XYZ file of C-alpha atoms in Angstrom:
601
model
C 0.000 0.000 0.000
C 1.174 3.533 -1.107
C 0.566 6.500 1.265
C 0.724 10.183 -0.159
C 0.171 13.140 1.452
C -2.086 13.862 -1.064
C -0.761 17.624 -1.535
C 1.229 19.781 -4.134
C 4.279 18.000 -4.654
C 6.634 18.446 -1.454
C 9.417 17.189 0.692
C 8.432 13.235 2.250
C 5.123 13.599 0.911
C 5.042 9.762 -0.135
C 6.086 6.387 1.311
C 6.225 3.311 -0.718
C 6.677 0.024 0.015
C 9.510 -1.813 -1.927
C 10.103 -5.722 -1.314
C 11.576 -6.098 2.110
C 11.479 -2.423 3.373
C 9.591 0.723 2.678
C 10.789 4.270 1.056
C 10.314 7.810 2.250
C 10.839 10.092 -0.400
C 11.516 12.695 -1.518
C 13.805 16.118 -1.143
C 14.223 17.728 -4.256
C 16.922 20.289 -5.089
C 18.242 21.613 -8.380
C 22.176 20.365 -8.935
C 24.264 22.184 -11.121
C 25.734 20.141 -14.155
C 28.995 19.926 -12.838
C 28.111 18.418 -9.904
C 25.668 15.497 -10.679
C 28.362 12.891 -10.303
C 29.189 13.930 -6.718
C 26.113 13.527 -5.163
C 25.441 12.484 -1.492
C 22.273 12.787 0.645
C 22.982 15.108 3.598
C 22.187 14.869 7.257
C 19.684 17.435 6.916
C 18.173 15.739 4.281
C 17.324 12.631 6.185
C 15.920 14.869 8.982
C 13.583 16.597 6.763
C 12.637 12.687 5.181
C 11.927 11.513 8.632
C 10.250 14.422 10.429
C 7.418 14.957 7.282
C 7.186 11.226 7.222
C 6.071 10.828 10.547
C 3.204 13.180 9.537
C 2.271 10.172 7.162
C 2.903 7.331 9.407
C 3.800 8.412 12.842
C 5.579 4.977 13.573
C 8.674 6.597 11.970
C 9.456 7.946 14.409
C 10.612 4.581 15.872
C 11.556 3.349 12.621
C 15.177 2.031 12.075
C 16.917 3.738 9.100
C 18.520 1.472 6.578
C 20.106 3.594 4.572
C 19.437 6.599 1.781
C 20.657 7.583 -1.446
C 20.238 9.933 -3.935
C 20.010 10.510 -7.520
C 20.044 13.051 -10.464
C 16.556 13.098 -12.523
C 17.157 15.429 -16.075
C 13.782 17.199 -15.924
C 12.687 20.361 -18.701
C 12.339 23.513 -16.803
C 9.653 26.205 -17.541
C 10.056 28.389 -14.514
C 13.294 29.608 -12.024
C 11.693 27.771 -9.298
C 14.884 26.488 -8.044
C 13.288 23.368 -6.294
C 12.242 21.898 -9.434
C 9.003 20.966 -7.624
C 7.001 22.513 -10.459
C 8.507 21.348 -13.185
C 7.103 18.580 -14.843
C 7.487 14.505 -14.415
C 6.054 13.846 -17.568
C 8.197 13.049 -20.805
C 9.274 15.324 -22.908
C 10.153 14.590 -26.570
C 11.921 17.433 -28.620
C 12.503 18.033 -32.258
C 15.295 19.834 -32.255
C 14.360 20.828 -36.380
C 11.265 22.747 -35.609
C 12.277 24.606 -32.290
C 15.935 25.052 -32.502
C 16.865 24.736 -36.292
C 18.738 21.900 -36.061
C 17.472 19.054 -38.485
C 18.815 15.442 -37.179
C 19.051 15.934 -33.310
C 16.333 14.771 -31.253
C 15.809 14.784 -27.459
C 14.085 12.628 -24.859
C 14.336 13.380 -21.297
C 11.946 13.239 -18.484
C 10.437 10.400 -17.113
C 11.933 7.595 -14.795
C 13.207 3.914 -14.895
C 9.181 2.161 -15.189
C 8.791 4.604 -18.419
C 12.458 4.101 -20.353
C 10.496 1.691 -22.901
C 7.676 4.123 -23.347
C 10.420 6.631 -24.173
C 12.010 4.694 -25.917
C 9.218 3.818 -28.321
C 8.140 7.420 -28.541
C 11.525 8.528 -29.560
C 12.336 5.318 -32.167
C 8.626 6.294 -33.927
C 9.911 10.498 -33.972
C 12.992 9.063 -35.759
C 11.385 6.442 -37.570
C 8.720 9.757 -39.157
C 11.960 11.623 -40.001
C 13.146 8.796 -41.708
C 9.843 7.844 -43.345
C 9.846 4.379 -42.308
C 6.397 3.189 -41.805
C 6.850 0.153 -39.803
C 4.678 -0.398 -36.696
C 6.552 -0.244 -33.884
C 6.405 -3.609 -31.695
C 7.856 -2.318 -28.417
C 5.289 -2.323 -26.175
C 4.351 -6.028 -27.323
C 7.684 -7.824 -27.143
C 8.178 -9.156 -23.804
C 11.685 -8.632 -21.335
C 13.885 -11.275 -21.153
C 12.433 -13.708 -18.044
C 8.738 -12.316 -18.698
C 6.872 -14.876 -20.385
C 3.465 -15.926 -19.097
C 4.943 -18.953 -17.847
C 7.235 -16.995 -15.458
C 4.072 -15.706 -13.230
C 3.379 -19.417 -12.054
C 5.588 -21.129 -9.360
C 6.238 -24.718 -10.055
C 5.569 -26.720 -7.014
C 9.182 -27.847 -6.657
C 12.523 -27.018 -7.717
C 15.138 -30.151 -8.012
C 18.312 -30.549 -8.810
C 19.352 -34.219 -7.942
C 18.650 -34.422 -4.887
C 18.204 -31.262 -3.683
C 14.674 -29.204 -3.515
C 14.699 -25.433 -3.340
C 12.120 -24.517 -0.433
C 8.864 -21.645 -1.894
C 10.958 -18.968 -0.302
C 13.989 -19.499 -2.242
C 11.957 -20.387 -5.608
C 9.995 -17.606 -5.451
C 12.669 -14.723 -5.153
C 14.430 -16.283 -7.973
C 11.324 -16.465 -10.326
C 10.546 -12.896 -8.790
C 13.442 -11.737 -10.102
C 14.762 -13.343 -12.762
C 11.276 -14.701 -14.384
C 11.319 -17.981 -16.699
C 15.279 -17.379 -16.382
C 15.056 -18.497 -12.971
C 15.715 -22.482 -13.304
C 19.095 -20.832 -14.480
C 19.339 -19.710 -10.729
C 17.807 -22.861 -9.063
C 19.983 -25.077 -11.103
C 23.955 -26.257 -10.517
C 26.083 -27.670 -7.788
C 24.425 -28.271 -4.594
C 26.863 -25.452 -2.757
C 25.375 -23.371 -5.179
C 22.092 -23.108 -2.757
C 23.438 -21.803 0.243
C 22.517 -18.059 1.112
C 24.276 -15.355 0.531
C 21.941 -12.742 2.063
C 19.268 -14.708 4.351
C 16.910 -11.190 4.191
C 16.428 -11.027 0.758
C 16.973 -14.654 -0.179
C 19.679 -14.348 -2.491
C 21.707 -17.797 -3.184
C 25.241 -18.129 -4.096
C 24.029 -19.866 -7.332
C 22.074 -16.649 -8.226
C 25.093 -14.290 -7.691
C 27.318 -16.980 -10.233
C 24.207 -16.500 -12.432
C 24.388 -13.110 -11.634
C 27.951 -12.264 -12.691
C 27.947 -15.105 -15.849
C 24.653 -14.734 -17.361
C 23.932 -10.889 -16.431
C 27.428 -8.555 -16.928
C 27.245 -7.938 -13.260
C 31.145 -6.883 -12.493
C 31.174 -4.801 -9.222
C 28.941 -5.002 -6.053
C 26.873 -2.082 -7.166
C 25.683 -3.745 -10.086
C 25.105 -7.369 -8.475
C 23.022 -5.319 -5.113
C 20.864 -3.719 -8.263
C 20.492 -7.459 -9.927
C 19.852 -9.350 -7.264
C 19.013 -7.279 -4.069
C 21.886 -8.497 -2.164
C 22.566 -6.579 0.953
C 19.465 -4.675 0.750
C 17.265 -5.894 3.543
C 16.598 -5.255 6.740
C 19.505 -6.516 8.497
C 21.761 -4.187 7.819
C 23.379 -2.925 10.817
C 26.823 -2.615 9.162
C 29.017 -4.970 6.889
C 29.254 -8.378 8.059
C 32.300 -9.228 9.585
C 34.593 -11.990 8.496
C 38.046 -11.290 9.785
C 37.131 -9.710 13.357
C 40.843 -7.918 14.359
C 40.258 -6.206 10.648
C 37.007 -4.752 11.736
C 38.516 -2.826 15.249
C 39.554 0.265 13.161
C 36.362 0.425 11.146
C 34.451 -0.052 14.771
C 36.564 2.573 16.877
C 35.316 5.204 14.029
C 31.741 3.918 13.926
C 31.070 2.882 18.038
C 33.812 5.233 19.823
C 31.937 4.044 22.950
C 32.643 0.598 22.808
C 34.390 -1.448 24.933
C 36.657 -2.731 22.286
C 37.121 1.136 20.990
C 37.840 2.415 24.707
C 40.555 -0.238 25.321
C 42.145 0.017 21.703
C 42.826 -1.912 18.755
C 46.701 -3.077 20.271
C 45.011 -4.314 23.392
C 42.055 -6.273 22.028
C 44.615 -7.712 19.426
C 46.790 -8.450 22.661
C 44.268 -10.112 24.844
C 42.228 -12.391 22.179
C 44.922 -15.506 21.515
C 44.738 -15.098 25.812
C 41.288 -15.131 25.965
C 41.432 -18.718 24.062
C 44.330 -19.704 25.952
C 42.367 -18.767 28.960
C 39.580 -21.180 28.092
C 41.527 -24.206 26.966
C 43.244 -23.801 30.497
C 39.496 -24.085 31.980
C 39.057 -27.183 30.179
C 36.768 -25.370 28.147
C 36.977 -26.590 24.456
C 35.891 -24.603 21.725
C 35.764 -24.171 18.001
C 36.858 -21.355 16.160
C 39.252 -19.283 15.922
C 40.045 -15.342 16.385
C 41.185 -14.972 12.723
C 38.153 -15.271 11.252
C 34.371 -15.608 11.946
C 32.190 -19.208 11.326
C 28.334 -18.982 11.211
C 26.473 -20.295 14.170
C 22.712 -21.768 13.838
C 20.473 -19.563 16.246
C 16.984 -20.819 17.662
C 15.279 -18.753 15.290
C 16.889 -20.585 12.255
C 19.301 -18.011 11.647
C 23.275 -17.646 11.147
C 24.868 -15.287 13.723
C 29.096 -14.749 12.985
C 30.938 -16.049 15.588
C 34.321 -16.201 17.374
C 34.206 -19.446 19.194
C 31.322 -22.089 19.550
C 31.454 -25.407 21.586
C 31.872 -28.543 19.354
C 28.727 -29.782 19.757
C 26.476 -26.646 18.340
C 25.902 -26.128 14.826
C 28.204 -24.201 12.932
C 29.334 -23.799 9.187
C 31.809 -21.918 7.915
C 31.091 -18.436 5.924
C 30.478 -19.167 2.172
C 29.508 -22.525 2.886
C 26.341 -24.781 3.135
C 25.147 -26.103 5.916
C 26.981 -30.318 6.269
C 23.962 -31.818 6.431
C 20.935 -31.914 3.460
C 18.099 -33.691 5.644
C 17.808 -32.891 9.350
C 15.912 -33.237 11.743
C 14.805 -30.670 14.551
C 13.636 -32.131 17.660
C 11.789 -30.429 19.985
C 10.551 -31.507 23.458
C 7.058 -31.679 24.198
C 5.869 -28.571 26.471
C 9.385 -27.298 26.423
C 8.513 -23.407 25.456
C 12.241 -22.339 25.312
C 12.897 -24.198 21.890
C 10.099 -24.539 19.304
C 11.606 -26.753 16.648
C 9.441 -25.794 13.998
C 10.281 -22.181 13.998
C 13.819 -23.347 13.033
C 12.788 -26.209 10.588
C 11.093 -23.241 8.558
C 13.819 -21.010 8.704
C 16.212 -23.635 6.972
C 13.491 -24.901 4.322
C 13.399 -21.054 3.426
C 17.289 -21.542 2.437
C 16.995 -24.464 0.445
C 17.342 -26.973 3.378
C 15.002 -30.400 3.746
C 14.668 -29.665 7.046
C 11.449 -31.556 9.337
C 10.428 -30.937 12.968
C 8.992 -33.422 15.153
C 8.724 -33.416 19.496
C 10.243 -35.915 21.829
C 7.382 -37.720 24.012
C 9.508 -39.123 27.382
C 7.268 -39.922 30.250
C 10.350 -39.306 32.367
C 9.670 -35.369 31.787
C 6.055 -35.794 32.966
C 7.218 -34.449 36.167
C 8.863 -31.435 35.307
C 6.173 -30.672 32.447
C 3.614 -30.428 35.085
C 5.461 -27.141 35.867
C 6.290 -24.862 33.399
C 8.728 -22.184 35.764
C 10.961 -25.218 36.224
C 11.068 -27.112 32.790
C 14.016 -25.399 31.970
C 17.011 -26.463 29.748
C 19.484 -26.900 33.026
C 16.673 -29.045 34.747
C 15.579 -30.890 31.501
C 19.542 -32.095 31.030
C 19.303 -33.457 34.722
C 16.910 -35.783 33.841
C 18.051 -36.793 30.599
C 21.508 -37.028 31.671
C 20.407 -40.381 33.921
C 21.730 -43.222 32.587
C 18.359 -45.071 33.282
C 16.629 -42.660 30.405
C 19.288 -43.206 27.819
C 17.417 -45.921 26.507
C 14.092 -44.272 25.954
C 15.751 -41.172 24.432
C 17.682 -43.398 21.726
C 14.758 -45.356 21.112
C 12.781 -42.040 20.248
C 15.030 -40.151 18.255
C 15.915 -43.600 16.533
C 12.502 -43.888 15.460
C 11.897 -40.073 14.476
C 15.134 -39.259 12.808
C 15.222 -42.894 10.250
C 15.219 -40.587 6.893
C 17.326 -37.434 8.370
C 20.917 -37.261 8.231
C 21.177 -35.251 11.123
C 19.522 -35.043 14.666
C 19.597 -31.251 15.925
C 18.507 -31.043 19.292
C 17.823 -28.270 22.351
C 20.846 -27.818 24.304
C 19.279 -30.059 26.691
C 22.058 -32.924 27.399
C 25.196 -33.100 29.092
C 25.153 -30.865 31.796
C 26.661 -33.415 34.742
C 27.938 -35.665 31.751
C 30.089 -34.003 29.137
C 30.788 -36.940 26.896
C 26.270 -37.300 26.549
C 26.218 -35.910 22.918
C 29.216 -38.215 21.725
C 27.389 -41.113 23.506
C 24.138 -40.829 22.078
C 25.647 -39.847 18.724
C 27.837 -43.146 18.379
C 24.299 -45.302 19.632
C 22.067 -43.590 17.039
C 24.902 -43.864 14.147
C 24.266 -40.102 12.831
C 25.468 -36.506 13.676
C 23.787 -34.937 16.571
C 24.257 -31.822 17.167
C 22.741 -28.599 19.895
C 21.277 -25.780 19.535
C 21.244 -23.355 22.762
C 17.975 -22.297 24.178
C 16.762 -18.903 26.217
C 19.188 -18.093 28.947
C 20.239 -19.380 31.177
C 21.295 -21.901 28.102
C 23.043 -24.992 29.349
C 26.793 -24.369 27.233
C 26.911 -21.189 29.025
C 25.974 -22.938 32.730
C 28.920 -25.570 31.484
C 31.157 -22.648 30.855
C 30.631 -20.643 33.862
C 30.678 -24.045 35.943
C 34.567 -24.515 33.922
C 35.517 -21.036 34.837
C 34.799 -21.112 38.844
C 36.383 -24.342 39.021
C 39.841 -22.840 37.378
C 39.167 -19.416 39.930
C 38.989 -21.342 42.982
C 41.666 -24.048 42.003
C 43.692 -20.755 41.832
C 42.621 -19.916 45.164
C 39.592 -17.434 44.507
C 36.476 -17.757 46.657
C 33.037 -17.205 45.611
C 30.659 -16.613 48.047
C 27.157 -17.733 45.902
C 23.790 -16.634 47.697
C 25.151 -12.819 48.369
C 24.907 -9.964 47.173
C 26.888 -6.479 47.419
C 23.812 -3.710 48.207
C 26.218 -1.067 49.007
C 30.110 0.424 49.045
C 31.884 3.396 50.632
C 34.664 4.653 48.746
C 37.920 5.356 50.370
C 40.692 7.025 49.743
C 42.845 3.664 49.988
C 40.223 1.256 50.623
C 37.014 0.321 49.514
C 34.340 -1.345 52.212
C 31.671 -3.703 50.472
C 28.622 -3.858 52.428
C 26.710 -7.436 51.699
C 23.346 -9.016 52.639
C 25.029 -11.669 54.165
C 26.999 -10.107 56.329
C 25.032 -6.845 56.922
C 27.137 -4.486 58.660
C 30.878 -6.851 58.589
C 32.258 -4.904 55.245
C 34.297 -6.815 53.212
C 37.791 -4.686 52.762
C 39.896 -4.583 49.827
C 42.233 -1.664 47.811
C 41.067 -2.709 44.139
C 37.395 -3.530 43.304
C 36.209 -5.127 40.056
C 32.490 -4.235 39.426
C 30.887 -7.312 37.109
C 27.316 -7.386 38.214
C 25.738 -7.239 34.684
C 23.408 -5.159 33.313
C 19.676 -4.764 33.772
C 18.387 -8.225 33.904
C 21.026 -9.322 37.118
C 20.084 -5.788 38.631
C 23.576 -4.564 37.249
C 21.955 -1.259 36.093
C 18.022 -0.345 37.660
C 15.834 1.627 35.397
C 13.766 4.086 37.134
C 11.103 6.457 35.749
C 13.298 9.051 34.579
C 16.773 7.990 34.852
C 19.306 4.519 35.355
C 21.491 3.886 37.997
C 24.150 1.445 39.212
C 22.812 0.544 42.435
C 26.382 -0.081 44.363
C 28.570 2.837 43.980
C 26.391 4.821 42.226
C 28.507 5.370 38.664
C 28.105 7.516 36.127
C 26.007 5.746 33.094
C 25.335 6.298 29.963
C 21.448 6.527 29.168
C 18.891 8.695 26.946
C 17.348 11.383 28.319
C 13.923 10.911 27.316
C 12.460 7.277 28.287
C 10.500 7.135 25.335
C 14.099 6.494 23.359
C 14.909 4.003 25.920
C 13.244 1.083 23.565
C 11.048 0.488 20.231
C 7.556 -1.116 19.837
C 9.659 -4.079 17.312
C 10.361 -6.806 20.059
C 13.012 -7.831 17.666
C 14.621 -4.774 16.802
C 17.872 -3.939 18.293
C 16.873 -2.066 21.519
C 18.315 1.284 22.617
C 18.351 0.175 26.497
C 20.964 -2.427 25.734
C 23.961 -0.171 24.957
C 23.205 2.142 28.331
C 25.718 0.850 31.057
C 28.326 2.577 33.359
C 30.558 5.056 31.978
C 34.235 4.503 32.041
C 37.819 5.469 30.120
C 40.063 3.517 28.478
C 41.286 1.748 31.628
C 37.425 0.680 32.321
C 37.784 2.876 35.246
C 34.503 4.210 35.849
C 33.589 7.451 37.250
C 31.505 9.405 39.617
C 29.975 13.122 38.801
C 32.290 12.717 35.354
C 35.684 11.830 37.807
C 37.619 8.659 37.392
C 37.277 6.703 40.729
C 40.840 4.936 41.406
C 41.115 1.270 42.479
C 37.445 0.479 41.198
C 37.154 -1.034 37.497
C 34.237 -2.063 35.629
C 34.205 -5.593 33.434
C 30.848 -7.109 31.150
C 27.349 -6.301 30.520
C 27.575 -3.487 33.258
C 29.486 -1.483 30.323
C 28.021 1.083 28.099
C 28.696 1.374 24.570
C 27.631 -1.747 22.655
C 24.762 -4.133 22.263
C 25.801 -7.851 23.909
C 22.503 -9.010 21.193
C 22.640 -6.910 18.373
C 26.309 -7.292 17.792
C 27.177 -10.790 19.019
C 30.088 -9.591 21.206
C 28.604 -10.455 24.991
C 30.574 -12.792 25.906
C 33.837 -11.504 24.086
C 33.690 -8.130 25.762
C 32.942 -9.680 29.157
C 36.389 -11.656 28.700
C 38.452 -9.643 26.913
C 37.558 -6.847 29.694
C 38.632 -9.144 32.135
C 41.485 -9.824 30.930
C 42.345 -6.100 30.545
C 41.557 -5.208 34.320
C 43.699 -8.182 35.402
C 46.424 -6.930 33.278
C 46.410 -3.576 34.651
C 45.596 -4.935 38.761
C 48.981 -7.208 38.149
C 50.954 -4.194 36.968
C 50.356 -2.199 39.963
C 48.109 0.331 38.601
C 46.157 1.653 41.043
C 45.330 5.237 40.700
């Protein structure tokens, strides 16, 4: 649906949907001839786009901006109106003969890209008179290449082999590309992994793209194929993550990774790996470049490091496995397997769904607050329910080539995935669930265990509710042991962010709760989040305010001996961007860097 303003023709006075996104349009300003191949949409510009258009749809206002562009339009002037607003869209065909004495030299101008054929026949029939050739002109009844009548119906199924190219898939190929599609959904089986999940372009349409279609740059294969041009674009996707930290520091100043500087997160990543082997933590991965992981909503999210047991595939590749199977767990709302099983037969992927039935869950079905992941693993994990779980999946999973389960196994028995892989004779692989997900309970379990064999103490139950600062000393104040402080000359605050009561939101403002820190939040609390649940969220990049040493401050003054590690940072978005778990380590390793080396003021 097309809204206009409905009004002589004005800045934002019409909003058009287009495939995956919508358009706001337009400004309109008269460039001088000299400068219509240096053209670039200004600040001001956008401003105006936005602020009209939320007179037409007031939901812009919480409307995430994808990009803009501009472009020159050659339009015949009757007036000095130096908008151009009044000067017509229409064509305009001249005979140069008859108004400017110059027999031979015709013009046509005007117009825009759905009317080039019109023009084009209007202008071939002017030279055609001139030339007195009398034959009819056949351009408005020859169809484009990819337009025949057959192109407008979607065969039920695509094949090549084996493979079958799910409705999504087939349909932005015919959408695009018409009867020249089975071109697209034809070739090697590599050839239907996606390139961009948003707009469901394949890396068999971009080889079609570049052999079949003269597409030789980016620009050109974005305008053949849509690549890029959906709604995911927060950035450019990141392959090589230490190449990205310049780009970043320019674009997110505020980040962690900005604030501690390129040299150090360069420094402390190979330790950050190091660190986790020495946990007895294994991982896949590496820190030279990024490998897709498979999210609960069917989607890849780039990744650093993954635990051998989720499902991963590396960038540019397809997915191992051509037929699996996602298992869900029967009143286990945390994981819907279906919602994943569509996501992959939208990229070309056999996928099927189907639900586990094990009376041995009755119990903990009966109450939904506790049929969580961690409790769910404690029952499967039993040795007296292995058999019923094999004899399950071994009779839903007899035509898949893969079993991809909830994270739901191996929390007391690390080796519970290889087991039940090597008795079932196929792949099985996990897929974490809502938080707290079981890998990162197995991690954090792997992590205390290396603190405390190097003589840390965690005290769980307690909590810090307050802390005086001192000049020398700080004094922690706990519920536990109410007025006893707990002493020390260097404090490291890593109580999270909102959702561990890190940072509290109140009506008009956030605070950190313990030492009351300077954070980082917008002033107005209507900016503080957008009505899209699944739209990055504005809240998630408030957090305390520190400098490059993570020292964090009070009244905008650096407070000496305290640091500040994690989600209880400002600056970047732990969901968003991926990076939750690498700024809470990296971080870490930073402060403890700079506590060993004596720095204390």
């Amino acid at each position: 649906m097309v809204i206009n303003r409905c009004r002589k023709p004005a800045d934002a006075d019409i909003l058009v949907p287009g495939d995956t996104i919508s358009l706001i349009g337009t400004t309109s300003t008269r460039v001088d001839y000299d400068q219509i191949d240096n053209m670039s949409v200004t600040p001001q510009e956008v401003e105006i786009l936005m602020r009209e258009g939320a007179k037409l749809a007031p939901m812009m206002t919480q409307t995430r901006i994808l990009r803009a562009y501009a472009g020159v339009r050659p339009l015949v002037a009757s007036d000095n109106d130096p908008s151009g607003r009044s000067v017509s869209r229409g064509i305009v065909l001249l005979d140069h003969a008859g108004r400017d004495g110059l027999e031979g030299f015709v013009t046509i101008t005007g117009g825009k890209l759905m009317t080039y054929r019109l023009m084009a026949e209007w202008v071939t029939d002017k030279v055609c008179e001139k030339l007195r050739h009398s034959a009819r002109c056949t351009t408005a009844e020859r169809p484009l290449p990819g337009s025949s009548s057959a192109s407008t119906q979607q065969p039920a199924a695509a094949t090549s082999g084996t493979r079958v190219f799910s409705a999504p898939l087939r349909g932005s190929a015919i959408y695009r590309h018409g009867d020249r599609a089975t071109r697209v959904l034809s070739g090697e089986y590599a050839d239907s992994s996606l390139v961009c999940e948003c707009e469901a372009v394949t890396a068999g349409e971009v080889r079609y793209a570049v052999e079949a279609l003269k597409v030789n740059n980016l620009i050109d294969l974005r305008r053949r194929t849509r690549v890029g041009m959906g709604t995911c674009q927060d950035g450019e996707p990141v392959h090589h993550p230490l190449e990205a930290l310049s780009a970043l520091a320019s674009q997110a100043p505020e980040h962690p990774y900005s604030l501690m500087g390129e040299a150090a997160v360069r420094r402390w990543v190979p330790e950050a790996e190091a660190l986790l082997a020495r946990c007895g933590a294994t991982m896949t991965g590496s820190h030279q470049q990024n490998h897709l992981r498979l999210t609960p909503l069917g989607k890849y999210r780039p990744c650093w490091l993954s635990p051998p047991e989720i499902v991963t595939r590396e960038q540019g590749k397809p997915l191992a496995w051509r037929a699996p199977l996602i298992v869900g767990i029967e009143g286990f709302l945390d994981f819907q397997a279906s919602i994943v099983a569509d996501a992959l037969q939208a990229q070309g992927i056999a996928a099927k769904s189907a639900d586990l039935h094990l009376p041995a869950l009755d119990r903990l079905r009966g109450n939904p607050s506790e049929f969580r992941a961690v409790n769910i693993a404690r029952v499967l994990d039993l040795p007296e329910n292995a058999s019923a779980l094999l004899a399950e999946l071994t009779r839903l999973s007899a035509h898949h080539d893969v079993v991809i389960l909830p994270a739901c196994l191996g929390l007391d028995t690390p080796d519970a995935v290889a087991m039940l892989q090597s008795a079932l004779g196929k792949p099985v692989s996990l897929l974490p669930t809502l938080p707290p997900s079981l890998p990162g309970v197995r991690l954090h379990q792997a992590m205390v265990r290396r603190f405390r064999q190097l003589g840390g103490m965690v005290m769980p139950g307690d909590k810090v509710e307050r802390a005086v600062l001192g000049a020398t000393e700080k004094a922690l104040y706990t519920r536990n042991h109410v007025d006893i402080p707990l002493r020390a000359q260097q404090v490291v605050l890593a109580s999270g962010s909102f959702f561990n009561n890190g940072l509290v939101a109140e009506y008009d403002r956030v605070v950190e709760p313990v030492f009351g820190f300077d954070v980082h939040y917008a002033a107005l609390r209507s900016d503080w989040s957008r009505e899209q649940v699944l739209a990055p969220q504005p809240y998630r990049l408030f957090g305390v305010k520190t400098d490059e040493k993570l020292r964090p401050r009070i009244k905008g003054v650096t407070v000496p001996g305290v640091y500040a590690i994690g989600a209880v940072l400002a600056g970047f978005d732990p969901l968003a961007q991926g990076c939750g778990a690498g700024v809470s380590l990296l971080s870490t390793l930073s402060v403890a860097d700079t506590l060993l080396q004596g720095e204390v003021a």
